[in-house]
Coordinates of C-alpha atoms in Angstrom, one line a residue:
M1 CA -137.8 65.4 150.4
T2 CA -140.8 67.4 151.8
A3 CA -141.9 68.4 148.5
A4 CA -141.6 64.4 147.3
L5 CA -143.2 63.3 150.5
G6 CA -146.0 65.9 150.5
G7 CA -146.7 64.3 147.1
C8 CA -147.4 60.9 148.2
G9 CA -150.9 59.9 147.2
V10 CA -152.1 62.7 145.7
T11 CA -150.0 63.8 142.4
G12 CA -152.7 61.7 140.2
G13 CA -149.9 59.7 138.7
S14 CA -147.8 60.2 135.8
G15 CA -148.8 62.3 132.6
D16 CA -149.0 66.0 132.3
V17 CA -150.5 68.3 134.7
T18 CA -151.9 71.7 134.1
L19 CA -151.7 73.6 137.4
R20 CA -153.8 76.9 137.8
L21 CA -152.4 79.9 139.6
V22 CA -154.7 83.2 140.2
A23 CA -152.4 86.3 141.0
A24 CA -152.9 89.9 141.8
D25 CA -151.7 92.6 139.8
Y26 CA -149.2 94.7 141.1
G27 CA -148.7 96.9 138.1
D28 CA -150.1 100.2 137.1
S29 CA -150.3 99.8 133.5
A30 CA -150.6 97.3 130.7
A31 CA -146.5 97.8 130.5
N32 CA -146.0 96.4 133.7
S33 CA -148.9 94.2 134.6
S34 CA -148.1 91.0 136.8
Q35 CA -149.1 88.8 134.0
K36 CA -145.8 89.8 132.2
Y37 CA -143.9 88.7 135.2
W38 CA -145.9 85.5 135.4
D39 CA -145.4 84.8 131.6
K40 CA -141.7 85.2 131.5
L41 CA -141.2 83.1 135.0
V42 CA -143.8 80.2 133.9
K43 CA -142.1 80.0 130.2
E44 CA -138.6 79.4 132.1
Y45 CA -140.5 77.0 134.4
E46 CA -141.9 75.0 131.9
S47 CA -138.9 74.7 129.6
K48 CA -137.2 72.7 132.2
H49 CA -140.3 70.6 133.4
S50 CA -141.9 69.0 130.3
G51 CA -144.5 67.5 131.9
V52 CA -146.2 70.4 133.9
K53 CA -147.6 73.1 132.4
I54 CA -148.6 76.3 134.5
D55 CA -151.6 78.2 133.7
V56 CA -151.7 81.7 135.4
T57 CA -154.6 84.1 135.5
V58 CA -153.8 87.9 137.3
Y59 CA -156.7 89.9 138.4
S60 CA -156.7 93.7 139.5
W61 CA -156.5 94.0 143.3
N62 CA -160.3 95.1 143.3
D63 CA -161.1 91.8 142.2
V64 CA -158.6 89.0 142.7
D65 CA -159.5 88.2 146.3
R66 CA -163.7 87.7 145.4
K67 CA -162.9 85.8 142.3
V68 CA -160.9 83.1 144.1
K69 CA -163.5 83.1 146.8
E70 CA -166.1 82.5 144.0
M71 CA -164.2 79.7 142.3
V72 CA -163.8 78.1 145.9
D73 CA -167.0 78.2 146.6
A74 CA -168.2 76.6 143.1
G75 CA -166.1 73.6 143.8
K76 CA -163.4 74.9 141.1
A77 CA -160.6 76.3 143.7
P78 CA -157.4 76.9 141.7
D79 CA -154.0 74.9 142.7
M80 CA -152.6 78.4 143.9
A81 CA -153.7 81.7 144.9
Q82 CA -151.6 84.8 145.3
I83 CA -154.1 86.9 147.2
G84 CA -154.5 89.4 150.2
A85 CA -155.5 86.9 153.1
Y86 CA -155.4 83.0 153.3
A87 CA -156.8 82.7 157.0
D88 CA -160.5 81.5 156.1
Y89 CA -159.4 79.3 153.7
A90 CA -156.9 77.4 156.3
A91 CA -159.7 77.0 158.8
K92 CA -161.6 75.4 156.6
D93 CA -158.9 73.2 155.9
E94 CA -158.5 74.0 152.5
L95 CA -155.1 74.6 152.0
Y96 CA -151.7 72.4 151.8
T97 CA -149.4 73.5 154.8
A98 CA -146.2 74.8 153.8
D99 CA -144.5 71.5 155.1
D100 CA -146.6 69.7 152.5
L101 CA -145.1 71.6 149.7
L102 CA -141.8 73.3 150.1
S103 CA -138.3 72.3 150.5
I104 CA -136.7 72.6 154.2
S105 CA -134.2 75.4 152.3
T106 CA -137.2 77.2 150.8
Q107 CA -139.3 77.6 154.3
A108 CA -136.0 78.6 156.1
D109 CA -135.3 81.3 153.6
F110 CA -138.6 83.5 154.8
A111 CA -137.9 86.1 156.7
S112 CA -139.0 84.8 160.6
Q113 CA -141.7 87.1 161.1
L114 CA -143.4 87.1 157.9
A115 CA -143.0 83.0 158.0
T116 CA -145.0 83.1 161.2
A117 CA -147.7 85.8 160.2
G118 CA -148.8 82.9 157.7
Q119 CA -149.5 80.7 160.5
V120 CA -152.7 79.6 162.2
K121 CA -152.1 78.0 165.7
G122 CA -148.6 77.6 164.8
V123 CA -148.9 75.8 161.7
Q124 CA -147.7 77.8 158.3
Y125 CA -150.3 78.2 155.9
G126 CA -149.9 81.3 154.1
M127 CA -146.6 81.7 152.4
P128 CA -145.3 85.4 152.1
F129 CA -145.2 86.4 148.6
A130 CA -144.3 90.5 148.6
A131 CA -143.8 92.3 151.6
S132 CA -143.8 96.4 152.6
T133 CA -143.1 98.5 155.4
R134 CA -144.2 102.2 156.0
L135 CA -141.9 105.7 156.3
L136 CA -142.8 109.0 157.3
F137 CA -142.3 111.0 154.1
Y138 CA -141.9 114.6 154.1
N139 CA -141.6 117.2 151.5
K140 CA -137.9 118.2 151.4
T141 CA -138.7 121.8 149.5
L142 CA -141.5 122.7 152.1
F143 CA -139.3 121.7 155.3
A144 CA -136.3 123.9 154.1
N145 CA -138.5 126.9 153.6
A146 CA -139.9 126.3 157.1
G147 CA -136.3 126.0 158.6
L148 CA -137.3 122.4 159.7
T149 CA -136.2 119.4 160.1
P150 CA -137.8 115.7 160.0
P151 CA -139.7 114.8 163.4
K152 CA -138.6 112.2 165.6
T153 CA -141.4 112.6 168.2
W154 CA -145.2 113.3 168.2
K155 CA -144.4 116.6 169.8
Q156 CA -142.0 117.6 167.1
L157 CA -144.0 116.4 164.3
A158 CA -147.1 118.5 165.7
A159 CA -144.7 121.4 165.9
D160 CA -143.7 121.0 162.3
A161 CA -147.1 120.8 161.2
A162 CA -148.2 124.0 162.7
A163 CA -145.0 125.6 161.1
L164 CA -145.9 124.3 157.7
K165 CA -149.9 125.2 158.5
A166 CA -148.6 128.8 159.4
R167 CA -146.8 129.2 155.6
G168 CA -149.8 128.1 154.3
V169 CA -149.3 124.3 153.3
K170 CA -153.0 122.8 152.9
Y171 CA -152.2 119.2 154.4
P172 CA -149.4 120.1 157.0
Y173 CA -149.8 116.5 158.0
A174 CA -152.2 114.3 155.7
L175 CA -154.3 111.5 158.0
P176 CA -156.0 109.3 155.6
L177 CA -158.7 107.6 157.8
G178 CA -161.0 107.2 155.0
P179 CA -162.6 103.9 154.0
E180 CA -160.1 103.1 151.1
E181 CA -157.0 102.2 153.7
A182 CA -158.0 103.2 157.2
Q183 CA -156.5 100.1 158.8
A184 CA -153.1 100.9 157.8
E185 CA -152.8 104.5 159.2
T186 CA -154.5 103.1 162.3
M187 CA -152.1 100.5 162.9
Q188 CA -149.1 103.2 162.2
W189 CA -149.9 105.4 164.9
M190 CA -150.9 102.6 167.5
L191 CA -147.4 101.2 167.2
S192 CA -146.3 104.3 167.4
G193 CA -147.8 104.8 170.4
G194 CA -147.0 101.2 172.1
G195 CA -150.0 99.8 171.3
G196 CA -151.5 97.7 168.4
Y197 CA -154.5 95.9 167.3
T198 CA -153.6 92.8 169.4
D199 CA -151.7 92.1 172.9
T200 CA -148.7 90.3 173.6
V201 CA -150.4 87.2 173.6
G202 CA -152.3 87.8 170.4
S203 CA -155.6 88.8 171.6
Y204 CA -157.3 92.0 170.3
G205 CA -156.6 95.2 172.4
I206 CA -158.1 97.6 170.3
D207 CA -159.3 99.7 173.1
S208 CA -156.1 99.6 174.9
A209 CA -155.0 102.5 177.4
Q210 CA -152.1 103.2 174.9
N211 CA -154.4 103.1 171.8
V212 CA -156.9 105.4 173.7
A213 CA -153.9 107.8 174.5
T214 CA -152.6 108.0 170.8
F215 CA -156.2 108.7 169.3
D216 CA -156.6 111.5 172.1
W217 CA -153.6 113.0 171.0
L218 CA -154.4 112.7 167.4
K219 CA -157.5 114.1 167.9
D220 CA -156.7 116.8 170.0
D221 CA -153.1 117.7 168.9
L222 CA -153.3 117.3 165.2
V223 CA -156.8 117.6 163.6
G224 CA -158.4 119.6 166.6
K225 CA -155.6 122.4 165.9
G226 CA -156.3 122.2 162.2
L227 CA -153.1 120.4 161.3
T228 CA -154.4 117.7 158.9
G229 CA -155.5 119.7 156.5
P230 CA -159.5 120.9 154.7
V231 CA -160.6 117.2 154.1
A232 CA -161.7 115.5 157.6
P233 CA -159.6 112.5 158.0
G234 CA -162.2 110.1 158.0
N235 CA -163.1 111.5 154.4
L236 CA -159.5 111.2 153.2
N237 CA -158.4 108.2 151.5
R238 CA -154.8 107.0 150.8
A239 CA -154.7 107.5 147.1
A240 CA -156.0 111.0 147.4
A241 CA -153.2 111.7 149.8
F242 CA -150.3 110.2 147.9
S243 CA -152.1 112.3 145.1
A244 CA -151.7 115.6 147.1
F245 CA -148.3 114.6 148.2
A246 CA -147.4 114.3 144.6
K247 CA -148.8 118.3 144.0
G248 CA -146.5 119.4 146.5
E249 CA -149.4 120.2 149.1
V250 CA -148.7 117.9 152.0
G251 CA -145.8 118.4 154.4
M252 CA -145.8 114.8 156.0
L253 CA -147.6 111.6 155.5
N254 CA -147.2 107.6 156.1
G255 CA -146.1 106.4 152.8
H256 CA -145.0 102.8 151.3
P257 CA -142.3 102.5 148.6
S258 CA -144.7 103.1 145.7
L259 CA -145.1 106.7 147.0
M260 CA -141.1 107.3 145.8
K261 CA -142.3 106.9 142.1
I262 CA -145.4 108.9 142.3
A263 CA -143.7 111.8 143.9
A264 CA -140.5 111.4 141.8
K265 CA -142.5 111.9 138.5
K266 CA -144.0 115.1 139.5
G267 CA -140.6 116.4 140.7
V268 CA -141.3 116.7 144.4
K269 CA -138.3 116.3 146.4
F270 CA -138.9 114.0 149.3
G271 CA -137.0 112.5 152.4
M272 CA -138.3 109.5 154.5
V273 CA -137.5 108.9 158.4
P274 CA -138.8 106.1 160.7
M275 CA -142.3 106.8 162.3
P276 CA -141.9 109.2 165.4
G277 CA -143.1 107.9 168.5
S278 CA -144.7 109.5 171.7
G279 CA -141.3 109.9 173.4
G280 CA -138.8 109.3 170.5
R281 CA -138.4 107.2 167.2
S282 CA -140.9 104.6 167.0
S283 CA -139.4 101.0 167.8
T284 CA -141.7 98.9 166.0
S285 CA -143.1 99.8 162.2
M286 CA -146.0 98.7 160.0
G287 CA -145.1 95.7 157.9
V288 CA -147.7 94.4 155.1
A289 CA -147.2 91.2 153.1
D290 CA -149.6 89.5 150.4
W291 CA -149.8 85.7 150.3
M292 CA -149.5 82.8 148.0
M293 CA -151.5 79.5 149.1
A294 CA -152.2 76.2 147.8
F295 CA -155.6 74.4 147.7
K296 CA -155.9 70.6 148.3
K297 CA -158.8 70.1 146.6
N298 CA -156.9 69.1 143.0
G299 CA -154.1 67.3 144.6
H300 CA -150.8 67.7 142.9
A301 CA -148.9 68.7 145.9
Q302 CA -145.7 67.5 144.3
Q303 CA -146.0 69.5 141.4
V304 CA -147.2 72.5 143.1
G305 CA -144.3 72.1 145.8
D306 CA -141.7 71.8 143.2
F307 CA -142.8 75.1 140.9
L308 CA -142.9 77.3 144.4
D309 CA -139.5 76.2 145.4
F310 CA -139.0 77.8 141.9
V311 CA -141.1 80.9 142.5
Y312 CA -139.1 81.6 145.5
D313 CA -135.6 81.5 144.1
E314 CA -133.8 84.4 144.7
K315 CA -133.2 85.5 141.7
N316 CA -137.1 85.3 140.6
V317 CA -137.7 86.9 144.2
L318 CA -135.3 89.6 143.4
D319 CA -136.9 90.3 139.8
F320 CA -140.6 90.5 141.3
S321 CA -139.5 92.9 144.5
R322 CA -137.6 95.4 142.0
E323 CA -139.9 95.4 139.3
Y324 CA -143.0 96.5 141.7
D325 CA -140.7 98.3 144.3
L326 CA -141.6 95.7 146.8
L327 CA -139.8 94.2 149.6
P328 CA -138.1 90.6 149.1
V329 CA -140.0 88.1 151.7
T330 CA -136.9 86.0 151.6
N331 CA -133.5 86.4 153.7
S332 CA -131.2 85.4 150.4
A333 CA -132.9 88.2 148.3
S334 CA -133.0 90.6 151.4
E335 CA -129.4 90.2 151.7
V336 CA -128.6 91.0 148.1
M337 CA -131.1 94.1 148.2
S338 CA -129.6 95.5 151.2
S339 CA -126.1 95.7 149.5
D340 CA -126.6 96.4 146.0
E341 CA -126.4 100.1 144.7
R342 CA -129.5 99.9 142.4
D343 CA -131.4 99.0 145.2
A344 CA -130.6 102.3 147.5
D345 CA -133.9 103.5 147.4
L346 CA -135.5 100.4 149.0
K347 CA -133.2 100.4 151.8
P348 CA -134.6 102.4 154.1
F349 CA -138.0 100.3 154.1
L350 CA -136.0 97.1 154.1
D351 CA -134.4 98.2 157.1
E352 CA -137.5 98.3 158.7
L353 CA -138.7 94.9 158.0
P354 CA -136.9 93.3 161.1
Q355 CA -139.0 95.2 163.6
S356 CA -142.2 95.3 161.7
E357 CA -145.4 94.0 163.2
L358 CA -148.0 92.8 160.5
Y359 CA -151.7 92.8 160.5
P360 CA -153.1 90.0 162.6
V361 CA -153.8 87.9 159.2
G362 CA -153.8 84.7 161.0
K363 CA -157.1 85.4 162.4
T364 CA -160.3 84.6 160.4
S365 CA -161.7 87.3 162.3
W366 CA -159.2 90.2 161.0
A367 CA -161.2 90.5 157.4
A368 CA -164.4 91.7 159.9
V369 CA -162.2 93.8 162.0
S370 CA -160.5 95.6 159.4
A371 CA -163.9 96.3 157.5
A372 CA -165.2 97.9 160.7
V373 CA -161.9 99.9 161.2
K374 CA -162.0 101.3 157.7
K375 CA -165.8 102.4 158.4
R376 CA -165.6 103.6 162.0
I377 CA -162.0 105.2 162.8
G378 CA -162.4 108.2 161.1
Q379 CA -165.1 109.2 163.6
A380 CA -162.8 109.0 166.8
V381 CA -160.8 112.0 165.4
G382 CA -164.2 114.0 164.4
A383 CA -165.4 117.1 166.3
N384 CA -167.8 115.3 168.4
G385 CA -165.6 111.8 168.5
S386 CA -164.7 110.0 171.2
P387 CA -161.6 108.1 170.7
A388 CA -162.5 105.8 173.7
A389 CA -165.9 105.3 172.7
T390 CA -165.0 104.3 169.0
L391 CA -161.9 101.9 170.3
S392 CA -164.5 100.3 172.6
Q393 CA -167.0 99.6 169.6
L394 CA -164.0 98.2 167.2
Q395 CA -163.1 96.0 170.4
A396 CA -166.7 94.6 170.5
T397 CA -166.7 93.9 167.1
A398 CA -163.4 92.1 167.4
S399 CA -164.6 90.1 170.2
T400 CA -168.0 89.1 168.4
A401 CA -165.9 88.1 165.3
E402 CA -163.3 86.3 167.4
S403 CA -165.7 84.1 169.2
A404 CA -167.6 83.4 166.3
D405 CA -164.2 81.4 164.5

């Protein structure tokens, strides 16, 4: 009913319709490229919908957001884009709302915090497509050799790191605050200290007392004591930290599901626990989502909505999540995954999802804030760094970007 109403007046009448989708590649080789996933899905859909063709182009994560922006700027927006951020397009009124497109049952099936993260001013434009959470990975062999148990508090984490350092471990705790993905490690630590990028009413609170205390602790109790390895955190990227973990050189680090495969391939025995907090296990985990959106420019709301209802069918969501070690964005697929033996590896991450917090992706200012965090946050824990000064600078950047919205 919703999809049919959304389509009124914009479907362009009868006849064949070709919908263009630009999507990101989650594969790590040609063998498991996302193009293969979409080709199979589209073939099945088209076999049941003779008047609709779906043309899918897949780009690497390095290029996909830029490619979509170039297409939109040139007046050639695709019908759908599956990329990293939606808020800029929503702010310019270029997107359909979820209400315009999806059946009520599809909308109701989205995990609630993911659906909320897809909203701008209470209206959902971003449809979650893939989700992930983070856990603390630890090297079981290094821990056993040092007689350690996985930490539940920051104090225990620092003590474990000191014991690992004494045994010659290269990176007792790997702290990747380099420009690749520093915004993730930063948020994980902020949350574990009771803070975050935003406050309880959604305003930026980067320089809050909790966040300053968190980075003071990181600077003084981890980095300052030589417990984060030979590369300064501001120069250590996530990919390099993951690679070092797979070589057995890291005692502990924050990781997402793809690290399981990377480490297992190299024969590293690892365990995973929730992120330690300042006084006990952190009550909030970091969640990440990628987004599907539909542009209004070409119309075809009814056909787009019908195709997306198919995309979000339980079977298709499960197929995608299992292929790429990601978490389902729907409740129905999550319930299946929670109880299915073949998904046991992902269950610890799935358990974290309900209490996870996502980046403030509904803010058009987030892209600028994220870029500033990647560039500067490493300075906060450097030898001559000042957490209070760095976080204050980032808050000023956030306030400026927010007022420019």
